[in-house]
XYZ file of C-alpha atoms in Angstrom:
336
model
C -21.301 -7.891 8.802
C -21.619 -8.027 12.600
C -19.853 -5.933 15.207
C -20.181 -8.367 18.099
C -21.264 -11.974 18.703
C -24.941 -12.394 19.420
C -27.365 -15.262 20.030
C -29.493 -13.744 17.240
C -26.883 -14.775 14.650
C -28.337 -17.724 12.708
C -28.295 -18.842 9.067
C -30.541 -16.761 6.810
C -33.814 -18.298 5.664
C -32.700 -18.440 2.042
C -29.684 -20.534 3.039
C -31.205 -23.055 5.399
C -28.748 -25.797 4.384
C -25.784 -23.850 5.737
C -24.103 -25.876 8.460
C -20.841 -23.943 8.677
C -19.728 -20.336 8.764
C -16.736 -18.300 7.651
C -15.642 -15.541 10.034
C -12.975 -13.188 8.621
C -12.060 -15.915 6.160
C -11.806 -18.706 8.745
C -13.882 -21.798 8.112
C -15.558 -22.742 11.382
C -17.875 -25.702 11.995
C -21.244 -25.176 13.636
C -23.208 -22.089 14.578
C -23.039 -22.351 18.355
C -19.315 -23.097 18.361
C -18.777 -20.148 16.013
C -20.471 -17.770 18.407
C -18.330 -19.122 21.223
C -15.178 -18.531 19.174
C -16.266 -14.957 18.402
C -16.841 -14.270 22.082
C -13.383 -15.636 22.954
C -11.740 -13.501 20.253
C -13.519 -10.374 21.433
C -12.471 -11.036 25.027
C -8.850 -11.385 23.937
C -9.029 -8.115 21.986
C -10.452 -6.280 24.984
C -7.692 -7.632 27.208
C -4.731 -7.045 24.873
C -5.891 -3.854 23.160
C -5.051 -5.292 19.734
C -7.472 -6.841 17.230
C -7.257 -10.578 16.759
C -5.325 -11.138 13.542
C -5.166 -14.924 13.413
C -5.614 -16.315 9.922
C -7.649 -19.266 8.730
C -4.575 -21.450 8.358
C -4.066 -23.924 11.125
C -7.610 -23.629 12.571
C -9.142 -26.935 13.616
C -12.774 -27.641 14.325
C -12.075 -27.213 18.058
C -10.946 -23.625 17.304
C -7.498 -24.026 18.878
C -4.791 -22.468 16.751
C -2.052 -24.882 15.779
C 1.466 -24.007 16.818
C 3.328 -22.244 14.031
C 5.803 -24.664 12.399
C 8.544 -22.056 12.739
C 7.938 -21.580 16.449
C 8.075 -25.344 16.946
C 11.814 -25.058 16.313
C 12.253 -22.645 19.237
C 13.508 -24.570 22.231
C 14.584 -23.639 25.709
C 18.161 -23.474 24.417
C 17.377 -20.731 21.856
C 18.967 -17.430 22.863
C 18.862 -13.933 21.384
C 21.171 -10.927 21.751
C 20.570 -7.358 20.578
C 23.604 -5.258 19.721
C 24.125 -1.629 18.704
C 26.463 -1.824 15.719
C 29.145 0.825 15.378
C 29.709 2.717 12.166
C 32.752 1.444 10.282
C 32.683 -2.221 11.306
C 31.607 -5.296 9.348
C 29.095 -7.955 10.418
C 31.488 -10.801 9.694
C 33.724 -13.195 11.568
C 36.796 -12.566 9.474
C 37.734 -9.972 6.871
C 40.668 -10.712 4.537
C 41.548 -7.013 4.400
C 41.633 -6.742 8.183
C 38.780 -4.292 8.652
C 37.060 -4.162 12.080
C 34.774 -7.131 12.748
C 31.687 -6.729 14.913
C 31.442 -10.453 15.648
C 35.064 -10.642 16.775
C 34.583 -7.643 19.057
C 31.437 -9.069 20.642
C 33.027 -12.480 21.128
C 36.034 -10.946 22.866
C 33.611 -9.051 25.108
C 31.956 -12.270 26.266
C 28.779 -12.128 24.190
C 27.645 -15.670 23.439
C 29.281 -17.279 26.437
C 27.775 -20.636 27.345
C 25.690 -20.902 30.506
C 27.420 -24.190 31.276
C 30.880 -23.744 32.732
C 33.583 -25.257 30.553
C 31.383 -25.472 27.432
C 32.660 -23.991 24.155
C 31.680 -20.481 23.126
C 28.353 -20.198 21.280
C 28.528 -19.478 17.564
C 26.575 -16.232 17.023
C 24.371 -16.155 13.929
C 23.420 -12.663 12.681
C 19.863 -12.020 11.509
C 20.420 -10.178 8.253
C 23.290 -7.777 7.659
C 24.106 -4.091 7.843
C 26.675 -2.562 5.537
C 29.902 -1.130 6.909
C 28.728 2.471 7.279
C 25.298 1.625 8.730
C 24.851 1.558 12.487
C 22.178 0.487 14.925
C 20.308 -2.686 15.784
C 21.702 -6.120 14.979
C 19.951 -9.285 16.158
C 22.076 -12.344 16.957
C 20.979 -15.837 17.938
C 22.433 -19.289 18.479
C 19.556 -20.886 16.522
C 20.070 -21.017 12.758
C 16.449 -21.978 12.000
C 15.122 -19.093 14.065
C 17.509 -16.664 12.336
C 16.373 -17.908 8.928
C 12.700 -17.509 9.884
C 13.274 -13.875 10.893
C 15.017 -13.184 7.577
C 12.442 -14.804 5.253
C 10.815 -12.152 3.011
C 7.518 -14.060 3.153
C 7.244 -13.321 6.898
C 7.335 -9.547 6.181
C 8.963 -8.460 9.434
C 9.103 -4.658 9.687
C 12.554 -3.032 9.636
C 12.617 0.581 10.804
C 15.477 3.024 10.208
C 16.338 6.615 11.070
C 18.073 8.241 8.105
C 19.692 11.621 7.665
C 19.696 12.727 4.038
C 21.119 15.776 2.335
C 19.350 17.231 -0.659
C 16.016 18.537 -1.849
C 13.174 16.405 -0.528
C 9.935 16.890 -2.444
C 6.396 15.563 -2.194
C 6.973 13.611 -5.396
C 9.987 11.829 -3.934
C 8.077 10.916 -0.787
C 5.210 9.606 -2.881
C 7.565 7.472 -4.988
C 9.096 5.825 -1.921
C 5.683 5.112 -0.437
C 4.339 3.688 -3.687
C 7.356 1.548 -4.583
C 10.189 2.074 -7.032
C 12.214 0.383 -9.732
C 15.894 1.349 -9.565
C 18.725 0.578 -11.950
C 21.802 -0.358 -9.931
C 25.366 -1.170 -10.916
C 26.995 -4.155 -9.245
C 29.982 -4.372 -11.566
C 33.182 -5.868 -10.172
C 35.938 -3.363 -9.460
C 38.550 -3.368 -12.213
C 36.231 -4.911 -14.799
C 36.090 -3.340 -18.232
C 33.379 -0.660 -18.482
C 31.866 -2.383 -21.521
C 31.137 -5.468 -19.386
C 29.553 -3.576 -16.501
C 25.776 -3.530 -16.995
C 23.284 -2.132 -14.496
C 20.491 -4.425 -13.341
C 16.976 -3.352 -12.477
C 15.735 -3.958 -8.925
C 12.127 -3.476 -7.851
C 11.428 -2.259 -4.321
C 8.079 -2.376 -2.560
C 6.434 0.658 -1.002
C 7.666 1.831 2.406
C 6.379 3.924 5.283
C 8.201 7.271 5.170
C 7.855 9.949 7.841
C 9.759 13.216 8.180
C 11.180 13.691 11.676
C 12.787 17.090 11.295
C 14.734 19.346 8.960
C 17.910 21.274 9.727
C 19.882 23.776 7.720
C 23.183 22.483 6.443
C 26.328 23.851 8.088
C 27.387 25.718 4.980
C 24.057 27.528 4.781
C 23.775 28.281 8.501
C 27.235 29.873 8.445
C 26.041 32.206 5.692
C 22.957 33.319 7.592
C 24.744 36.426 8.888
C 25.919 37.615 5.442
C 23.900 40.295 3.707
C 24.944 39.538 0.161
C 22.373 37.375 -1.601
C 25.024 36.126 -3.968
C 26.954 34.565 -1.125
C 23.965 32.596 0.163
C 23.661 30.189 -2.742
C 24.760 26.553 -2.722
C 23.185 25.644 0.610
C 20.776 22.829 1.344
C 19.030 21.000 4.138
C 19.651 17.884 6.168
C 16.444 15.955 6.752
C 15.884 13.176 9.261
C 13.516 10.500 7.964
C 12.041 7.419 9.602
C 11.506 4.633 7.079
C 9.908 1.238 7.644
C 10.154 -1.547 5.062
C 9.536 -5.285 4.891
C 12.481 -6.120 2.631
C 16.154 -6.498 3.413
C 17.770 -6.226 -0.010
C 21.421 -5.269 -0.331
C 21.986 -1.524 0.223
C 18.276 -0.993 -0.387
C 17.748 2.391 1.260
C 20.999 3.879 -0.013
C 20.107 2.886 -3.574
C 16.534 4.171 -3.386
C 17.494 7.502 -1.861
C 20.502 7.856 -4.153
C 18.303 7.382 -7.227
C 16.196 10.298 -5.964
C 19.212 12.569 -5.646
C 19.420 12.333 -1.868
C 22.760 11.669 -0.169
C 22.599 9.426 2.898
C 24.846 10.927 5.566
C 23.723 8.677 8.428
C 21.737 5.425 8.578
C 20.599 3.809 11.842
C 18.384 0.743 12.235
C 16.183 1.089 15.304
C 13.956 -1.997 15.128
C 13.627 -5.411 13.513
C 10.220 -7.014 13.974
C 9.353 -6.691 17.658
C 13.016 -6.337 18.643
C 13.873 -2.681 19.369
C 17.182 -0.874 19.853
C 15.785 1.255 22.679
C 18.635 2.613 24.847
C 21.351 0.031 24.157
C 24.617 2.042 24.138
C 26.660 2.056 20.905
C 28.933 -0.971 20.654
C 27.260 -2.950 23.444
C 25.023 -6.032 23.357
C 22.395 -7.392 25.741
C 20.652 -10.746 25.908
C 16.846 -10.520 25.660
C 13.959 -13.006 25.868
C 13.136 -14.861 22.661
C 10.058 -13.530 20.837
C 7.924 -16.009 18.922
C 7.389 -15.120 15.295
C 3.679 -15.986 15.396
C 3.009 -13.402 18.117
C 5.042 -10.517 16.686
C 2.952 -7.425 15.984
C 5.390 -5.629 13.657
C 4.958 -7.875 10.647
C 2.729 -8.219 7.597
C 1.735 -5.686 4.929
C 2.607 -2.055 5.600
C -0.450 -0.751 3.786
C -4.091 -1.723 3.461
C -5.755 -2.408 0.135
C -6.786 1.236 -0.032
C -3.177 2.371 0.224
C -3.473 3.579 3.800
C -0.856 2.788 6.405
C -1.714 -0.471 8.140
C -2.981 0.060 11.658
C -3.827 3.734 11.036
C -7.341 3.981 9.589
C -8.541 7.217 8.067
C -9.808 9.639 10.692
C -13.531 10.351 10.834
C -14.772 12.959 13.306
C -18.161 11.267 13.442
C -16.594 7.962 14.541
C -14.068 9.259 17.073
C -14.254 7.182 20.238
C -16.473 4.589 18.558
C -15.331 0.986 18.145
C -15.673 0.420 14.402
C -14.027 -3.009 14.312
C -16.364 -5.368 12.471
C -16.309 -9.072 11.745
C -17.059 -10.328 8.242
C -19.464 -13.270 8.391
C -20.258 -15.589 5.495
C -22.570 -18.598 5.648
C -21.386 -21.594 3.611
C -22.414 -25.179 2.978
C -19.542 -27.337 4.160
C -19.016 -30.812 2.743
C -16.801 -32.991 4.910
């Protein structure tokens, strides 16, 4: 293991036939070129403030990373809008029951208008969905391939939500959400005979869960002034949580929290990948620059192999202020 490139880095004596080297899993050709690549990576890290996380896929012998196949589909005509969804509206173009449609409202407001005068209105494609009672960030684009790439579970884009729950939140429940859960859900069709309605089992991966704040419920706070202990029972707490996950399964958070005996009273999505809600007013939409998937920072596994939150290594008072980033080096014999 080395912490920085050095001209003293050469194949060990017991492996004199090594003509190639693996650095953090990347197969690189030649010792001198490897050292050059390490120096370039370290310079980029120092400039950006983030460690270089490029993988071994797509690395040529000239050390130039190939363009991601997904990002090849992004053209100058690709456009992206961020909208703050209102509670009580559907992310659909048409609802047979006549419920409020977010897409219809945005279209009437001019979102998706063509830059060329006289051209037809752009067809907005939502990235994922939010259920009717969920509010917050929705990403729209005119590029179907780009929308599909953002939705793919294999790309592991981080989705972050602020959630207000009512009920008793315990350490065990927090641990279960962080570790991952298997929940039995019921997707039976309304009106179907009970004997035909069978619950299916859905497995959910672990999530980042942080407690923002707790507040006494209204019923309990109103009883604070009473002196009778018998009249104080039945209260509870409302807790604001911030949860980050890499999946977008149907009603995922509501089902997980519901299985733990927690009632979701408010659910707001605040980010999707590197797209953030920020200060977009409720109901409005703004056009933003397109972000390439290959350069997004909020993607990948949420936890390290040791179960720690990715990007937040365990604190060590003896290493505070010390750069502990190391590069794994492995000498190999490469046969072309």
